[in-house]
Coordinates of C-alpha atoms in Angstrom, one line a residue:
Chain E
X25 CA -29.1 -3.0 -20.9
X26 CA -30.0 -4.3 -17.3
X27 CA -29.2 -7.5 -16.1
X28 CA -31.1 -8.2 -13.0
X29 CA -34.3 -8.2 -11.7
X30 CA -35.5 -7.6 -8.4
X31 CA -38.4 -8.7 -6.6
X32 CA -40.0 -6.9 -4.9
X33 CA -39.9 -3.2 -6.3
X34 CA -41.2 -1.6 -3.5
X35 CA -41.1 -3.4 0.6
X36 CA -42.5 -2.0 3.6
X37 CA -41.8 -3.1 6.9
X38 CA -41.9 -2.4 10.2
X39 CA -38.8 -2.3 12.2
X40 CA -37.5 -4.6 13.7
X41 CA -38.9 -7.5 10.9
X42 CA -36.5 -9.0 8.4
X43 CA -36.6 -7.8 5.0
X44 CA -35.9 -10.3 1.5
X45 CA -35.0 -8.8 -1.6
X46 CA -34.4 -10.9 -4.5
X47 CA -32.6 -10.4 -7.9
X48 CA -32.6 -12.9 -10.9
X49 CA -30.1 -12.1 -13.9
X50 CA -29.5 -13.6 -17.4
X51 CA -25.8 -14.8 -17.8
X52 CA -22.8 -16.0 -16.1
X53 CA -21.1 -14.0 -14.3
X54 CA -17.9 -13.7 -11.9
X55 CA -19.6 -11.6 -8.9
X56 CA -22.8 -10.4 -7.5
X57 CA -22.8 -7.5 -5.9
X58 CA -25.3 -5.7 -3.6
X59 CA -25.8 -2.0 -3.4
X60 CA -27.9 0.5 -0.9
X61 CA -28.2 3.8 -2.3
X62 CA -30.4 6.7 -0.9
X63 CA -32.1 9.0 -2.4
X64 CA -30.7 11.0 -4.5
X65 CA -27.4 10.0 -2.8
X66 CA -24.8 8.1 -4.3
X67 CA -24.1 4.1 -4.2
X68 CA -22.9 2.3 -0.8
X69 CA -21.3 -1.1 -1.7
X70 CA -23.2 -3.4 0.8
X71 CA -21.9 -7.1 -0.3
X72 CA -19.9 -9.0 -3.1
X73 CA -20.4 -13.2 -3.3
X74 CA -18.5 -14.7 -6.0
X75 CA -19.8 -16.4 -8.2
X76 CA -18.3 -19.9 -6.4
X77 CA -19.7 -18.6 -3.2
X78 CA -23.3 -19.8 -2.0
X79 CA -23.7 -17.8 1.1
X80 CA -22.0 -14.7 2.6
X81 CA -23.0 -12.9 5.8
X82 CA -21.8 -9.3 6.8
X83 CA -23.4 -7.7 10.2
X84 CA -27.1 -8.0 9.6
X85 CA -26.9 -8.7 6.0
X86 CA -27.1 -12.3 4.5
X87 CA -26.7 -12.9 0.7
X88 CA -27.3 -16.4 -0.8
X89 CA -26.1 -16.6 -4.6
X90 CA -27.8 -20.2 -6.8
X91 CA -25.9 -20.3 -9.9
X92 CA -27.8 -22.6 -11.4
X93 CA -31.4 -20.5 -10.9
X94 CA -29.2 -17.4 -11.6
X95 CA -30.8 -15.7 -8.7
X96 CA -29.3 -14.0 -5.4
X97 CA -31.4 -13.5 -2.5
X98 CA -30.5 -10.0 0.4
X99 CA -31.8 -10.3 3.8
X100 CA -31.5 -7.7 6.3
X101 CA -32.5 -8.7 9.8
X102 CA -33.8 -6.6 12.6
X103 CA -34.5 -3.7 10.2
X104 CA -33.5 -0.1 11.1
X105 CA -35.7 3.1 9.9
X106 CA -31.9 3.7 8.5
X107 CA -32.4 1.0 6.2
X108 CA -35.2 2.8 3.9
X109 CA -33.1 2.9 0.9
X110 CA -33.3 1.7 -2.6
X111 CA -31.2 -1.6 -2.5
X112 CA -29.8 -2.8 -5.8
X113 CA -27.9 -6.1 -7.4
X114 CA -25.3 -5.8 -9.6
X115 CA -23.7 -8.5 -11.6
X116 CA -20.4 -8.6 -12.8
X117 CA -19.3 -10.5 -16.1
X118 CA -15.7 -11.5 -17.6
X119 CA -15.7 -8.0 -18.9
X120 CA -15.6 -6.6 -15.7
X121 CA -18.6 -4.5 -16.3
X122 CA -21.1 -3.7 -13.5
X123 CA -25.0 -4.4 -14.5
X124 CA -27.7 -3.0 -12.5
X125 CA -31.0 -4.6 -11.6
X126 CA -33.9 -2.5 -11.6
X127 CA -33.9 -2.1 -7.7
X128 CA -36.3 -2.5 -4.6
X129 CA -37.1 0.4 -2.4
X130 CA -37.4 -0.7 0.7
X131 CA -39.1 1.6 3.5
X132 CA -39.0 0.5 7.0
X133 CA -42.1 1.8 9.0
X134 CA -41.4 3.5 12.8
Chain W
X16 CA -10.5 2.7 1.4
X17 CA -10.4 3.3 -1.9
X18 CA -12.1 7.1 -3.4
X19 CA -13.1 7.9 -6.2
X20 CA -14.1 11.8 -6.6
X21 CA -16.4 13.3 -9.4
X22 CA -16.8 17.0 -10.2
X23 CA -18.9 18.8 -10.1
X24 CA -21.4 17.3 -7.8
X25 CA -24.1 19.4 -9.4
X26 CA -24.7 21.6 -12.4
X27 CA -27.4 23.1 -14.0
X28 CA -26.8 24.1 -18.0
X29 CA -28.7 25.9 -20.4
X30 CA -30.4 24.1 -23.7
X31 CA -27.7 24.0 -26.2
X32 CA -24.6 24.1 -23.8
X33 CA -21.9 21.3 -23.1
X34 CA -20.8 20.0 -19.9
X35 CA -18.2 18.5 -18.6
X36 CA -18.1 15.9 -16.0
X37 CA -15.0 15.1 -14.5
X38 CA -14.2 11.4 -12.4
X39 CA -10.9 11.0 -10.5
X40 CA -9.3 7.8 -8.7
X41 CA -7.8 10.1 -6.0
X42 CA -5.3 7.5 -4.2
X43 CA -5.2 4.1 -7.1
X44 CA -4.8 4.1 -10.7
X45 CA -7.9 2.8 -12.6
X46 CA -7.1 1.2 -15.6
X47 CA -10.8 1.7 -16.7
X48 CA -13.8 3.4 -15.6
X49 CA -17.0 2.9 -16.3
X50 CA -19.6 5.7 -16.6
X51 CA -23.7 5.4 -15.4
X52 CA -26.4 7.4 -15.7
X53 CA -29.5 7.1 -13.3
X54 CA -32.9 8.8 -13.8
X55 CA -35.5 9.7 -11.0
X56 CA -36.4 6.3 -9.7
X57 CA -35.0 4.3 -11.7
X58 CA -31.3 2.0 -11.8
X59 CA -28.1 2.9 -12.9
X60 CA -27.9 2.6 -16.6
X61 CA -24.0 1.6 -17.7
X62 CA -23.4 4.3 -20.5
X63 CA -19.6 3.7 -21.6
X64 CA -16.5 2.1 -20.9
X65 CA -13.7 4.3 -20.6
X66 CA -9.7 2.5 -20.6
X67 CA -6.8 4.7 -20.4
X68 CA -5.5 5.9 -24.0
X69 CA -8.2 4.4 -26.0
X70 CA -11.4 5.1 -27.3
X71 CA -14.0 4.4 -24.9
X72 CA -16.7 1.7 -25.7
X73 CA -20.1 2.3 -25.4
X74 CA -23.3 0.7 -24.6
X75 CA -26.1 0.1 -27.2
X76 CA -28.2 3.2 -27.8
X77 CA -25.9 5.3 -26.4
X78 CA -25.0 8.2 -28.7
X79 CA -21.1 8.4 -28.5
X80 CA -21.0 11.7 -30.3
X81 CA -23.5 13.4 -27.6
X82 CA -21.8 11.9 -24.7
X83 CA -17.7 12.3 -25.3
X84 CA -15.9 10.2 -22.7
X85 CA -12.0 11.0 -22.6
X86 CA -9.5 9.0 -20.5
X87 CA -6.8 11.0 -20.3
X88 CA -4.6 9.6 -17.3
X89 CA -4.8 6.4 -14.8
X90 CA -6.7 8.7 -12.3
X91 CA -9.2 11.0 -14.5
X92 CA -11.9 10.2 -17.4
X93 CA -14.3 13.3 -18.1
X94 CA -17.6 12.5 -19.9
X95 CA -19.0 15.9 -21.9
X96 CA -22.7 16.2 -22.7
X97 CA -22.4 18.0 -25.9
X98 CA -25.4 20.4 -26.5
X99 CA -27.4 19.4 -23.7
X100 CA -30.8 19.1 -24.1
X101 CA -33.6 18.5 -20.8
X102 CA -33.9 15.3 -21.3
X103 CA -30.3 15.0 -20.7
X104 CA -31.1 15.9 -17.0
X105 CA -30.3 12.5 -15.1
X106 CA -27.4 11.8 -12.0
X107 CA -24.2 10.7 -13.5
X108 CA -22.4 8.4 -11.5
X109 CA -18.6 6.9 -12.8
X110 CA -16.4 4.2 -11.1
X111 CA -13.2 2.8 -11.6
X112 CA -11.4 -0.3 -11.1
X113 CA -8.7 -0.8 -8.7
X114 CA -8.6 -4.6 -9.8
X115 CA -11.2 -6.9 -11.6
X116 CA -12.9 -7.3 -8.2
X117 CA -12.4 -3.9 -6.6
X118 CA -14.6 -1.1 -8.1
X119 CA -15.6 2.2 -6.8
X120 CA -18.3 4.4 -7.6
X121 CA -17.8 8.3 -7.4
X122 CA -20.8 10.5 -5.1
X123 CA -22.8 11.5 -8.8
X124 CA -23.3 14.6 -10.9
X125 CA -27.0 16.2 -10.6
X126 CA -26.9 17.5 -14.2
X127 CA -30.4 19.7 -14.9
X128 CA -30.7 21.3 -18.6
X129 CA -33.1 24.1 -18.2

């Protein structure tokens, strides 16, 4: 079963703008992880925040984590066309199992 | 980094066949790997968890006797569709763990059942 939700499903924006995805999930968990994955392509691990962890920045990517709303939050600023991907969170439990949200596709318009 | 291979990277079966999908941790031992299968525009769906020299546990609704998952070594699980059917047809992605935190996924398996 999936875990996480994201919010939007589908984003388009034009380049240069920021784009917010968010991702709410169920239970506790030890991670959150962030993944981009083009289509038809296979996964590209964009970002892991533990679970202690309430912010985490890497390049243009910013990922806030609230335990207590169970939700994460990916912003990726100064979008590039190369960004049109589907972008997905993944949590990460004491069983070391990786859960999938649904996903947001994110296109970035020229 | 670490890789984590998976062959082949596409197949396409007849109705009735079996297929085998093969995952290798090419350069760290994975103590488990998980198996995922993703339809057209949709997430990754977690199918099984495979450990090393055990029976591999699998998700809810997940038929364990279609999908055979064997573990054989540190560095290979295989996952066989048995009598594949077209609504088999899905990418099949696997990962493994290097430790709790580390996982990797492999590239995917375009299966199509014609």
């Amino acid at each position: 079963s999936q875990q996480g939700e994201e919010d939007p499903q589908a984003l388009s924006i034009q380049e240069g703008e920021n784009a917010t995805m968010n991702c709410s999930y169920k239970t506790s968990i030890n991670n959150l992880q962030w993944y981009r994955q083009n289509s038809g392509r296979g996964l590209v691990h964009l970002i892991l925040i533990r679970s202690n962890e309430r912010e985490k920045h890497s390049g243009r990517l910013r990922v806030t984590l609230d335990t207590s709303k169970k939700s994460s939050s990916l912003l990726i600023t100064a979008s590039r066309a190369a960004d049109t991907a589907s972008y997905f969170c993944a949590t990460v439990g004491r069983d070391d199992k990786i859960i999938f949200g649904k996903g947001t596709r994110l296109h970035i318009l020229p | 980094g670490a890789v984590v291979s998976q062959h082949p990277s596409w197949v396409i079966c007849k109705s009735g066949t079996s297929v085998k999908i093969e995952c290798r941790s090419l350069d760290f031992q994975a103590t488990t790997m998980f198996w995922y299968r993703q339809f057209p525009k949709q997430s990754l769906m977690l199918m099984a968890t495979s450990n090393e020299g055990s029976k591999a546990t699998y998700e809810q609704g997940v038929e364990k006797d279609k999908f055979l998952i064997n573990h054989a070594s540190l560095t290979l699980s295989t996952l066989t569709v048995t009598s594949a059917h077209p609504e088999d047809s899905s990418f099949y992605i696997c990962s493994a763990n290097r430790t709790p935190y580390e996982q990797y996924f492999g590239p995917g398996t375009r299966l199509t059942v014609t």
